[in-house]
């Protein structure tokens, strides 16, 4: 299953990266004579209400969706590992405080929070980084910033159990500094499950981005992402179902593939299989 | 007598037991409850007792892997419990530990070479990469492994081989004292003998001093010069190994010895059967900790705690009525 | 001679893994007569536990499977039996206790409930009668205050007490055979002595046979009448206990006996232990010939060519060695 998913994902990522070379149709070429057409040789996935080529838009949108997914995952994992590692090593009050913050974030309703943050900061960030760049940074920060908690808890739990392990004790007995204990002995052994969480985070971030775009809070509407294409399509579901079908299917297949890969990684990284 | 290499004086370690929603300290486990003993250079002191008697905690307190609650530990005349970071770092070169579980004690993500070489890196004991590698090879050969093993990972080795890797890691800094925490109890019998023989060879070769912690009396008996028997955080008897076997003074040592099964069906012994279980170390019995299970206990045993007395030359026991 | 209670003939239990077929039990013959205690000894991975579980068909299939052989229980082969047929034999005729008394009991039910459940299931008694039976069983295994303790949960018992509960549960249907899989390995020596004595007492009271699986030669010497020594999935020696310890014939048995330090031989000690070199071979597609050949001091060319048969070298004393 993981292998099959790997192939599927590789195909999608490959198409998204190389697609513009193989399908050099501009994404913004408006052609009212060909609006809302179904799949044809000229437009393999059909066109939207402005007659823009859907394949080109989805290829471009896939780049943004996947880039957002990966970048948000990196933010989530970096924050999560840092918080978890500090909490796991510090114990006592620092640990309690960090876990309190983690629980706080976990108990916040995510979507309203996302909306609020985007409303509040959209304009100021845009002013600094430009329209597209601003939207990208904001969305990544917001998705990453609300998804680091599971990684933090996981890393903390791993640290708590690993630091009592005899090989860490042996390192202490040899005079290893705290940094050395963490970098050399604890962290590498804690990362296996984190990688699994990371893959699943990518999938979740893609969904989150689609949701935001669908709600009109993501990228500007002239920038296609899988989510925004889907949103634009929703009003024409009865006339042009293909318009919604393809982006929906892409999100579905990508997320499903990533989740299966995550499961496969979990099995492969299980230390019981290594020992 | 010359100054002992290691001298432990009235060592105590209490662990806090937290409970309730507010995780307040509700109780204390008296894991080590006033332990004193000396180890002379070149000898092997066996530390035996059943699970929960505090023998492993004692070993870790000596190394300050666990901070003792009170008491002193003198190593070559200096008090380990008062050492600052720098002095402790230097101490780590003189005192090392090998662990019970050959699976948990090696980092699964490092090669054997990196595991053994780590101490050399930490203490800057190798001038170059080549020097480090040469030293690792030498250590591997010392413990009976092959030089090409250094590029492999721990999971490729059997339990006995892993224990050898752990020993090589401890030997890398050329320690004087090696604390062996149940080094063979996780191994198969036929492998146990290999590791015991190796430890004996190394002691001879490098003039090592051992604190040998184990629950298996026959192994301790075999390897030790002197033996200390612990029960519920206290040492109840210390004697030369042979004396302890021939004439155990404390009723607990006696019962412990008689409970060890002998692999010879023709030997029939009278077994002293102890009633009940080891009491909870959160609330150890008053007076002599052993009085609840002792076959010769008298009423005042629950009132007065006996102290270790030299009942015979070199043979100390903590019992009001024996010796 | 009367038909043996349990007669295992040429049993092969193999496990299919990603790396190939693991021949955990590879042609084992052993039998147990009524009322006797048979010791099955060997190191980890020798197949002793798999043999025991095969008898009760507690092997997960797949990955495990019975490749060949018969397990004759009072003359009736258990291997072809269906699940519900097998359940009539489990507990009522053959019962088993495990090494880990911590995990063998369900933590969310009282011990009384758990014992009563077994009684209810197999003896068609009411709940009330079954609970009374449970209390009676606890009394038999010398648990103080059995009437009150039936209502306690497993975590309220110590390790030794839990093993007593396990024995009570196993004996509640008065089986003809008790399989004890390393029943004392997780326990301290003084508790081990108590449990072994209890098993002896129960055996006399109920007249059952015991199959005692262990790696400890001392335990075997003190409790068994006959011994089967296993190595790498094969029986290498079978003998009455006196003959096995007095005149071990297989080099592996000899090595096992000599590699254990003996607490009763303190006086003549400081001789080296005789270790068996090397480690247990892999059970993945083992080579032809004697499995022990690679570690054997006396190995000859013939040893690596064909598996030697079990041959009789004395009354009831069989050995699988060309010597």
Tab-separated table of C-alpha atoms in Angstrom, chain B residues 32-303:
chain	number	residue	atom	x	y	z
B	32	UNK	CA	19.139	3.577	50.193
B	33	UNK	CA	18.916	4.040	53.922
B	34	UNK	CA	22.349	4.555	55.411
B	35	UNK	CA	24.807	2.366	53.538
B	36	UNK	CA	28.506	2.282	54.407
B	37	UNK	CA	31.302	0.156	52.991
B	38	UNK	CA	34.880	0.373	51.736
B	39	UNK	CA	36.448	-1.128	48.647
B	40	UNK	CA	40.203	-1.660	48.574
B	41	UNK	CA	42.104	-1.212	45.326
B	42	UNK	CA	42.138	-4.382	43.250
B	43	UNK	CA	39.387	-6.215	45.087
B	44	UNK	CA	35.866	-7.113	44.043
B	45	UNK	CA	33.101	-6.211	46.419
B	46	UNK	CA	29.889	-8.060	45.636
B	47	UNK	CA	26.666	-6.270	46.494
B	48	UNK	CA	23.747	-8.682	46.669
B	49	UNK	CA	20.125	-8.417	47.584
B	50	UNK	CA	16.686	-8.949	46.157
B	51	UNK	CA	14.901	-6.545	43.853
B	52	UNK	CA	14.123	-3.247	45.505
B	53	UNK	CA	16.836	-3.530	48.157
B	54	UNK	CA	18.615	-0.461	46.797
B	55	UNK	CA	21.730	-2.077	45.381
B	56	UNK	CA	21.481	-0.496	41.927
B	57	UNK	CA	20.603	2.899	43.396
B	58	UNK	CA	23.699	2.647	45.593
B	59	UNK	CA	25.843	1.995	42.513
B	60	UNK	CA	24.386	4.961	40.664
B	61	UNK	CA	24.732	7.279	43.664
B	62	UNK	CA	28.440	6.460	43.853
B	63	UNK	CA	28.811	7.633	40.251
B	64	UNK	CA	26.399	10.490	40.869
B	65	UNK	CA	24.201	9.320	38.052
B	66	UNK	CA	21.615	9.772	40.773
B	67	UNK	CA	22.197	12.539	43.300
B	68	UNK	CA	22.373	11.044	46.784
B	69	UNK	CA	20.176	12.637	49.448
B	70	UNK	CA	22.908	12.569	52.078
B	71	UNK	CA	26.099	10.812	53.040
B	72	UNK	CA	29.605	10.822	51.649
B	73	UNK	CA	31.389	8.880	48.959
B	74	UNK	CA	35.170	9.157	49.050
B	75	UNK	CA	37.076	8.131	45.958
B	76	UNK	CA	40.822	8.241	46.476
B	77	UNK	CA	40.225	10.526	49.417
B	78	UNK	CA	38.017	13.087	47.638
B	79	UNK	CA	34.310	13.388	48.424
B	80	UNK	CA	32.401	12.644	45.229
B	81	UNK	CA	29.157	14.082	46.577
B	82	UNK	CA	30.707	17.561	46.865
B	83	UNK	CA	32.490	17.611	43.512
B	84	UNK	CA	31.800	20.427	41.082
B	85	UNK	CA	31.308	19.861	37.380
B	86	UNK	CA	35.011	19.855	36.480
B	87	UNK	CA	36.035	17.466	39.223
B	88	UNK	CA	33.146	15.197	38.343
B	89	UNK	CA	34.247	15.154	34.730
B	90	UNK	CA	37.693	14.007	35.828
B	91	UNK	CA	36.083	11.391	38.059
B	92	UNK	CA	34.274	9.929	35.064
B	93	UNK	CA	37.649	8.803	33.785
B	94	UNK	CA	38.356	6.846	36.945
B	95	UNK	CA	34.951	5.332	37.584
B	96	UNK	CA	32.826	3.598	34.989
B	97	UNK	CA	29.717	1.467	34.909
B	98	UNK	CA	28.429	-1.466	32.911
B	99	UNK	CA	24.737	-2.168	32.769
B	100	UNK	CA	22.386	-5.088	33.047
B	101	UNK	CA	20.432	-4.855	29.849
B	102	UNK	CA	22.652	-5.338	26.825
B	103	UNK	CA	19.809	-4.151	24.621
B	104	UNK	CA	18.938	-0.892	26.341
B	105	UNK	CA	22.488	0.108	27.148
B	106	UNK	CA	23.727	0.674	23.602
B	107	UNK	CA	22.410	3.470	21.394
B	108	UNK	CA	20.766	1.631	18.472
B	109	UNK	CA	21.555	4.439	16.020
B	110	UNK	CA	25.324	4.524	16.514
B	111	UNK	CA	27.931	2.129	15.181
B	112	UNK	CA	29.901	0.092	17.646
B	113	UNK	CA	32.952	2.172	16.812
B	114	UNK	CA	31.106	5.394	17.651
B	115	UNK	CA	29.774	3.924	20.894
B	116	UNK	CA	33.191	2.835	22.120
B	117	UNK	CA	34.943	5.908	20.742
B	118	UNK	CA	32.558	8.379	22.364
B	119	UNK	CA	34.439	8.527	25.655
B	120	UNK	CA	37.682	9.170	23.789
B	121	UNK	CA	36.080	12.114	22.018
B	122	UNK	CA	34.542	13.538	25.176
B	123	UNK	CA	37.790	13.438	27.093
B	124	UNK	CA	40.044	14.270	24.129
B	125	UNK	CA	41.954	11.052	24.528
B	126	UNK	CA	42.701	10.546	20.867
B	127	UNK	CA	45.038	12.838	18.985
B	128	UNK	CA	43.620	12.044	15.561
B	129	UNK	CA	40.938	10.058	13.802
B	130	UNK	CA	43.464	7.336	13.178
B	131	UNK	CA	44.508	7.244	16.820
B	132	UNK	CA	40.867	6.962	17.835
B	133	UNK	CA	40.243	4.155	15.439
B	134	UNK	CA	43.365	2.298	16.571
B	135	UNK	CA	42.280	2.594	20.175
B	136	UNK	CA	38.765	1.319	19.361
B	137	UNK	CA	40.247	-1.675	17.561
B	138	UNK	CA	42.493	-2.346	20.515
B	139	UNK	CA	39.518	-2.173	22.904
B	140	UNK	CA	37.460	-4.486	20.720
B	141	UNK	CA	40.245	-7.023	20.756
B	142	UNK	CA	40.623	-6.659	24.515
B	143	UNK	CA	37.037	-7.771	25.033
B	144	UNK	CA	37.254	-10.554	22.453
B	145	UNK	CA	35.547	-8.946	19.459
B	146	UNK	CA	36.797	-8.433	15.901
B	147	UNK	CA	38.154	-5.109	14.570
B	148	UNK	CA	35.657	-5.115	11.692
B	149	UNK	CA	32.809	-5.130	14.224
B	150	UNK	CA	33.302	-1.393	14.723
B	151	UNK	CA	31.365	-0.505	11.586
B	152	UNK	CA	28.329	-2.544	12.562
B	153	UNK	CA	25.300	-1.581	14.594
B	154	UNK	CA	24.346	-3.001	17.997
B	155	UNK	CA	21.313	-4.925	16.741
B	156	UNK	CA	23.588	-7.142	14.668
B	157	UNK	CA	25.086	-8.613	17.837
B	158	UNK	CA	23.916	-11.196	20.353
B	159	UNK	CA	23.352	-10.358	24.007
B	160	UNK	CA	26.760	-11.595	25.089
B	161	UNK	CA	28.553	-9.668	22.368
B	162	UNK	CA	26.636	-6.532	23.239
B	163	UNK	CA	27.680	-6.881	26.828
B	164	UNK	CA	31.280	-7.037	25.595
B	165	UNK	CA	30.716	-3.807	23.667
B	166	UNK	CA	29.420	-2.201	26.866
B	167	UNK	CA	32.530	-3.361	28.692
B	168	UNK	CA	34.791	-1.980	25.945
B	169	UNK	CA	32.997	1.367	26.205
B	170	UNK	CA	33.620	1.481	29.949
B	171	UNK	CA	37.281	0.493	29.545
B	172	UNK	CA	37.984	3.220	26.974
B	173	UNK	CA	38.848	5.798	29.632
B	174	UNK	CA	41.056	3.331	31.552
B	175	UNK	CA	39.046	3.526	34.760
B	176	UNK	CA	40.245	2.334	38.141
B	177	UNK	CA	36.832	1.340	39.469
B	178	UNK	CA	34.179	-0.429	37.453
B	179	UNK	CA	30.648	-0.633	38.795
B	180	UNK	CA	29.045	-3.725	37.298
B	181	UNK	CA	25.277	-3.465	37.647
B	182	UNK	CA	23.896	-6.975	37.136
B	183	UNK	CA	26.179	-7.467	34.141
B	184	UNK	CA	25.252	-11.082	33.491
B	185	UNK	CA	21.714	-11.519	34.754
B	186	UNK	CA	20.135	-10.830	31.356
B	187	UNK	CA	22.357	-13.374	29.620
B	188	UNK	CA	21.987	-17.076	28.975
B	189	UNK	CA	23.881	-19.363	31.316
B	190	UNK	CA	26.487	-20.436	28.809
B	191	UNK	CA	27.122	-16.794	27.895
B	192	UNK	CA	27.216	-15.692	31.538
B	193	UNK	CA	30.317	-17.748	32.089
B	194	UNK	CA	32.054	-16.118	29.110
B	195	UNK	CA	31.390	-12.638	30.462
B	196	UNK	CA	32.384	-13.531	34.020
B	197	UNK	CA	35.643	-14.990	32.759
B	198	UNK	CA	36.242	-11.877	30.669
B	199	UNK	CA	35.670	-9.630	33.686
B	200	UNK	CA	38.115	-11.703	35.713
B	201	UNK	CA	40.740	-11.527	32.969
B	202	UNK	CA	40.339	-7.777	32.633
B	203	UNK	CA	40.689	-7.314	36.358
B	204	UNK	CA	43.992	-9.144	36.290
B	205	UNK	CA	45.217	-7.407	33.150
B	206	UNK	CA	44.382	-3.832	34.171
B	207	UNK	CA	44.326	-4.091	37.948
B	208	UNK	CA	40.674	-3.066	38.047
B	209	UNK	CA	38.570	-2.748	41.157
B	210	UNK	CA	34.965	-3.949	40.871
B	211	UNK	CA	31.767	-3.186	42.655
B	212	UNK	CA	29.754	-6.151	41.432
B	213	UNK	CA	26.022	-5.698	41.921
B	214	UNK	CA	23.842	-8.772	41.387
B	215	UNK	CA	20.940	-10.720	42.789
B	216	UNK	CA	22.447	-14.060	41.845
B	217	UNK	CA	24.383	-15.222	44.883
B	218	UNK	CA	26.267	-17.957	43.103
B	219	UNK	CA	27.689	-15.524	40.544
B	220	UNK	CA	28.609	-12.977	43.219
B	221	UNK	CA	30.104	-15.698	45.355
B	222	UNK	CA	32.266	-16.780	42.448
B	223	UNK	CA	33.664	-13.427	41.437
B	224	UNK	CA	33.892	-11.467	44.691
B	225	UNK	CA	36.605	-11.088	47.288
B	226	UNK	CA	34.143	-9.703	49.807
B	227	UNK	CA	30.357	-9.569	49.754
B	228	UNK	CA	27.900	-7.056	51.179
B	229	UNK	CA	24.308	-8.244	51.588
B	230	UNK	CA	21.601	-5.599	51.378
B	231	UNK	CA	18.022	-5.745	52.590
B	232	UNK	CA	15.557	-2.871	52.196
B	233	UNK	CA	18.128	-0.141	51.751
B	234	UNK	CA	20.550	-1.288	54.432
B	235	UNK	CA	23.647	-3.445	54.467
B	236	UNK	CA	22.958	-6.316	56.848
B	237	UNK	CA	26.249	-8.169	56.497
B	238	UNK	CA	29.702	-7.693	54.973
B	239	UNK	CA	32.235	-10.489	54.968
B	240	UNK	CA	34.902	-12.135	52.868
B	241	UNK	CA	33.114	-14.237	50.285
B	242	UNK	CA	34.156	-17.552	51.743
B	243	UNK	CA	33.239	-16.593	55.311
B	244	UNK	CA	29.834	-15.451	54.176
B	245	UNK	CA	29.163	-18.801	52.604
B	246	UNK	CA	30.645	-20.909	55.403
B	247	UNK	CA	29.259	-18.999	58.339
B	248	UNK	CA	26.603	-16.478	57.407
B	249	UNK	CA	25.752	-14.516	60.551
B	250	UNK	CA	22.709	-12.529	59.603
B	251	UNK	CA	19.535	-14.637	59.351
B	252	UNK	CA	18.685	-12.966	56.047
B	253	UNK	CA	22.021	-13.892	54.451
B	254	UNK	CA	21.533	-17.391	55.732
B	255	UNK	CA	18.063	-17.689	54.226
B	256	UNK	CA	19.218	-16.132	50.959
B	257	UNK	CA	22.060	-18.622	50.660
B	258	UNK	CA	19.884	-21.578	51.458
B	259	UNK	CA	17.344	-20.515	48.830
B	260	UNK	CA	19.845	-20.708	45.978
B	261	UNK	CA	19.131	-23.908	44.088
B	262	UNK	CA	22.183	-26.126	43.701
B	263	UNK	CA	22.626	-27.825	40.337
B	264	UNK	CA	23.292	-31.205	41.903
B	265	UNK	CA	20.405	-33.517	42.815
B	266	UNK	CA	22.580	-35.452	45.272
B	267	UNK	CA	23.047	-32.439	47.515
B	268	UNK	CA	20.188	-32.245	49.961
B	269	UNK	CA	20.107	-29.242	52.199
B	270	UNK	CA	17.860	-27.902	54.826
B	271	UNK	CA	16.228	-24.866	53.364
B	272	UNK	CA	15.329	-21.907	55.516
B	273	UNK	CA	12.051	-20.756	54.105
B	274	UNK	CA	11.278	-17.087	54.576
B	275	UNK	CA	7.665	-16.194	55.078
B	276	UNK	CA	5.992	-13.486	53.048
B	277	UNK	CA	7.384	-10.842	50.783
B	278	UNK	CA	9.844	-8.001	51.046
B	279	UNK	CA	7.948	-5.161	52.757
B	280	UNK	CA	7.156	-1.946	50.954
B	281	UNK	CA	10.168	0.398	51.106
B	282	UNK	CA	7.819	3.378	51.481
B	283	UNK	CA	7.054	2.230	54.997
B	284	UNK	CA	9.866	-0.082	56.007
B	285	UNK	CA	9.340	-1.965	59.270
B	286	UNK	CA	10.545	-0.243	62.405
B	287	UNK	CA	13.709	-1.319	64.151
B	288	UNK	CA	15.463	-4.030	62.199
B	289	UNK	CA	13.942	-3.980	58.707
B	290	UNK	CA	14.074	-7.743	58.584
B	291	UNK	CA	12.174	-8.456	61.793
B	292	UNK	CA	8.856	-9.116	60.008
B	293	UNK	CA	10.308	-12.154	58.215
B	294	UNK	CA	13.105	-13.144	60.575
B	295	UNK	CA	12.938	-16.662	62.016
B	296	UNK	CA	14.799	-15.608	65.177
B	297	UNK	CA	13.193	-12.208	65.735
B	298	UNK	CA	12.575	-11.173	69.335
B	299	UNK	CA	10.228	-8.393	70.494
B	300	UNK	CA	12.897	-5.727	70.753
B	301	UNK	CA	13.987	-6.251	67.115
B	302	UNK	CA	11.059	-4.060	66.122
B	303	UNK	CA	12.220	-1.366	68.546
